[in-house]
């Protein structure tokens, strides 16, 4: 689909998510505990999506491909090999930020 106000319901009911490699899309999907195939857009400036996709793949959280290899990825994927994404720890970031700006 082209645009939706929220993907929350779609993510809740999904068995597999295929998405671009935007950080928000990846993290929202992984935080919901859904298996994710990231399809990178190689035409974007500096190919930053590839960097994120490769790192998440190296860490064992996602599979990634490009448009031309998506079918092969779907046919050969082993979703059981993916690791669960660890929950965020916003408290640690808040403490770090407080320290950096001098509130502690």
mmCIF file of C-alpha atoms in Angstrom:
data_model
loop_
_atom_site.group_PDB
_atom_site.id
_atom_site.type_symbol
_atom_site.label_atom_id
_atom_site.label_comp_id
_atom_site.label_asym_id
_atom_site.label_seq_id
_atom_site.Cartn_x
_atom_site.Cartn_y
_atom_site.Cartn_z
ATOM 1 C CA UNK A 1 0.000 0.000 0.000
ATOM 2 C CA UNK A 2 1.055 3.524 -0.637
ATOM 3 C CA UNK A 3 0.312 5.269 2.682
ATOM 4 C CA UNK A 4 -1.389 4.483 5.984
ATOM 5 C CA UNK A 5 -1.621 6.462 9.191
ATOM 6 C CA UNK A 6 -0.521 3.419 11.175
ATOM 7 C CA UNK A 7 0.803 -0.038 10.444
ATOM 8 C CA UNK A 8 0.185 -1.310 13.978
ATOM 9 C CA UNK A 9 -2.764 -3.559 13.094
ATOM 10 C CA UNK A 10 -1.037 -4.895 9.979
ATOM 11 C CA UNK A 11 2.097 -5.685 11.971
ATOM 12 C CA UNK A 12 0.072 -7.389 14.705
ATOM 13 C CA UNK A 13 -1.551 -9.756 12.216
ATOM 14 C CA UNK A 14 1.504 -10.352 9.994
ATOM 15 C CA UNK A 15 3.402 -13.641 9.852
ATOM 16 C CA UNK A 16 6.184 -12.063 7.784
ATOM 17 C CA UNK A 17 6.998 -8.442 6.939
ATOM 18 C CA UNK A 18 8.714 -7.346 3.739
ATOM 19 C CA UNK A 19 9.818 -3.746 3.990
ATOM 20 C CA UNK A 20 12.258 -1.162 2.771
ATOM 21 C CA UNK A 21 15.236 -0.548 5.044
ATOM 22 C CA UNK A 22 14.037 2.628 6.693
ATOM 23 C CA UNK A 23 15.139 2.657 10.328
ATOM 24 C CA UNK A 24 11.618 3.313 11.610
ATOM 25 C CA UNK A 25 10.080 0.502 9.591
ATOM 26 C CA UNK A 26 12.779 -1.963 10.621
ATOM 27 C CA UNK A 27 12.693 -1.126 14.316
ATOM 28 C CA UNK A 28 8.901 -1.044 14.554
ATOM 29 C CA UNK A 29 8.686 -4.474 12.920
ATOM 30 C CA UNK A 30 11.478 -5.996 15.002
ATOM 31 C CA UNK A 31 10.037 -4.585 18.234
ATOM 32 C CA UNK A 32 6.768 -6.367 17.406
ATOM 33 C CA UNK A 33 8.710 -9.638 17.135
ATOM 34 C CA UNK A 34 7.888 -10.210 13.460
ATOM 35 C CA UNK A 35 10.294 -11.826 10.997
ATOM 36 C CA UNK A 36 11.539 -9.235 8.541
ATOM 37 C CA UNK A 37 12.921 -9.271 5.029
ATOM 38 C CA UNK A 38 14.448 -5.922 4.189
ATOM 39 C CA UNK A 39 14.466 -4.937 0.515
ATOM 40 C CA UNK A 40 17.071 -2.255 -0.005
ATOM 41 C CA UNK A 41 16.745 0.613 -2.449
ATOM 42 C CA UNK A 42 20.180 0.795 -4.025
ATOM 43 C CA UNK A 43 19.372 4.076 -5.760
ATOM 44 C CA UNK A 44 19.222 6.110 -2.541
ATOM 45 C CA UNK A 45 22.011 8.552 -1.818
ATOM 46 C CA UNK A 46 24.969 6.934 -0.043
ATOM 47 C CA UNK A 47 23.023 3.660 0.032
ATOM 48 C CA UNK A 48 22.395 4.098 3.777
ATOM 49 C CA UNK A 49 19.644 1.477 3.690
ATOM 50 C CA UNK A 50 22.215 -1.146 2.744
ATOM 51 C CA UNK A 51 24.351 -0.247 5.778
ATOM 52 C CA UNK A 52 21.420 -0.706 8.164
ATOM 53 C CA UNK A 53 20.226 -3.899 6.468
ATOM 54 C CA UNK A 54 23.709 -5.449 6.516
ATOM 55 C CA UNK A 55 24.220 -4.678 10.202
ATOM 56 C CA UNK A 56 20.812 -6.036 11.222
ATOM 57 C CA UNK A 57 21.545 -9.126 9.121
ATOM 58 C CA UNK A 58 25.017 -9.592 10.659
ATOM 59 C CA UNK A 59 23.398 -9.367 14.080
ATOM 60 C CA UNK A 60 20.969 -12.104 13.031
ATOM 61 C CA UNK A 61 17.728 -10.093 13.153
ATOM 62 C CA UNK A 62 16.705 -9.808 9.480
ATOM 63 C CA UNK A 63 17.165 -11.200 6.012
ATOM 64 C CA UNK A 64 17.918 -8.666 3.301
ATOM 65 C CA UNK A 65 17.933 -8.517 -0.469
ATOM 66 C CA UNK A 66 17.220 -6.167 -3.337
ATOM 67 C CA UNK A 67 14.239 -6.187 -5.686
ATOM 68 C CA UNK A 68 15.917 -8.536 -8.152
ATOM 69 C CA UNK A 69 16.758 -11.146 -5.487
ATOM 70 C CA UNK A 70 13.522 -11.008 -3.454
ATOM 71 C CA UNK A 71 12.013 -14.140 -5.033
ATOM 72 C CA UNK A 72 15.206 -16.130 -4.388
ATOM 73 C CA UNK A 73 15.281 -14.887 -0.806
ATOM 74 C CA UNK A 74 11.664 -15.951 -0.261
ATOM 75 C CA UNK A 75 12.328 -19.387 -1.730
ATOM 76 C CA UNK A 76 15.461 -20.046 0.318
ATOM 77 C CA UNK A 77 14.682 -18.251 3.595
ATOM 78 C CA UNK A 78 14.976 -19.928 6.980
ATOM 79 C CA UNK A 79 13.080 -17.699 9.378
ATOM 80 C CA UNK A 80 13.947 -19.972 12.300
ATOM 81 C CA UNK A 81 17.541 -18.752 12.004
ATOM 82 C CA UNK A 82 16.528 -15.185 12.928
ATOM 83 C CA UNK A 83 17.142 -14.043 16.496
ATOM 84 C CA UNK A 84 14.580 -12.113 18.531
ATOM 85 C CA UNK A 85 15.316 -8.398 18.663
ATOM 86 C CA UNK A 86 16.168 -7.272 22.210
ATOM 87 C CA UNK A 87 13.877 -4.713 23.828
ATOM 88 C CA UNK A 88 15.051 -1.115 23.935
ATOM 89 C CA UNK A 89 16.417 0.433 27.095
ATOM 90 C CA UNK A 90 15.370 4.102 26.935
ATOM 91 C CA UNK A 91 16.348 4.601 30.585
ATOM 92 C CA UNK A 92 20.013 4.025 29.722
ATOM 93 C CA UNK A 93 19.845 6.569 26.915
ATOM 94 C CA UNK A 94 18.128 9.102 29.194
ATOM 95 C CA UNK A 95 20.857 8.674 31.811
ATOM 96 C CA UNK A 96 23.560 9.065 29.154
ATOM 97 C CA UNK A 97 21.901 12.191 27.759
ATOM 98 C CA UNK A 98 21.509 13.689 31.244
ATOM 99 C CA UNK A 99 25.211 13.150 31.816
ATOM 100 C CA UNK A 100 26.206 14.684 28.467
ATOM 101 C CA UNK A 101 24.157 17.860 28.966
ATOM 102 C CA UNK A 102 25.209 18.190 32.604
ATOM 103 C CA UNK A 103 22.040 17.320 34.488
ATOM 104 C CA UNK A 104 23.944 14.781 36.606
#
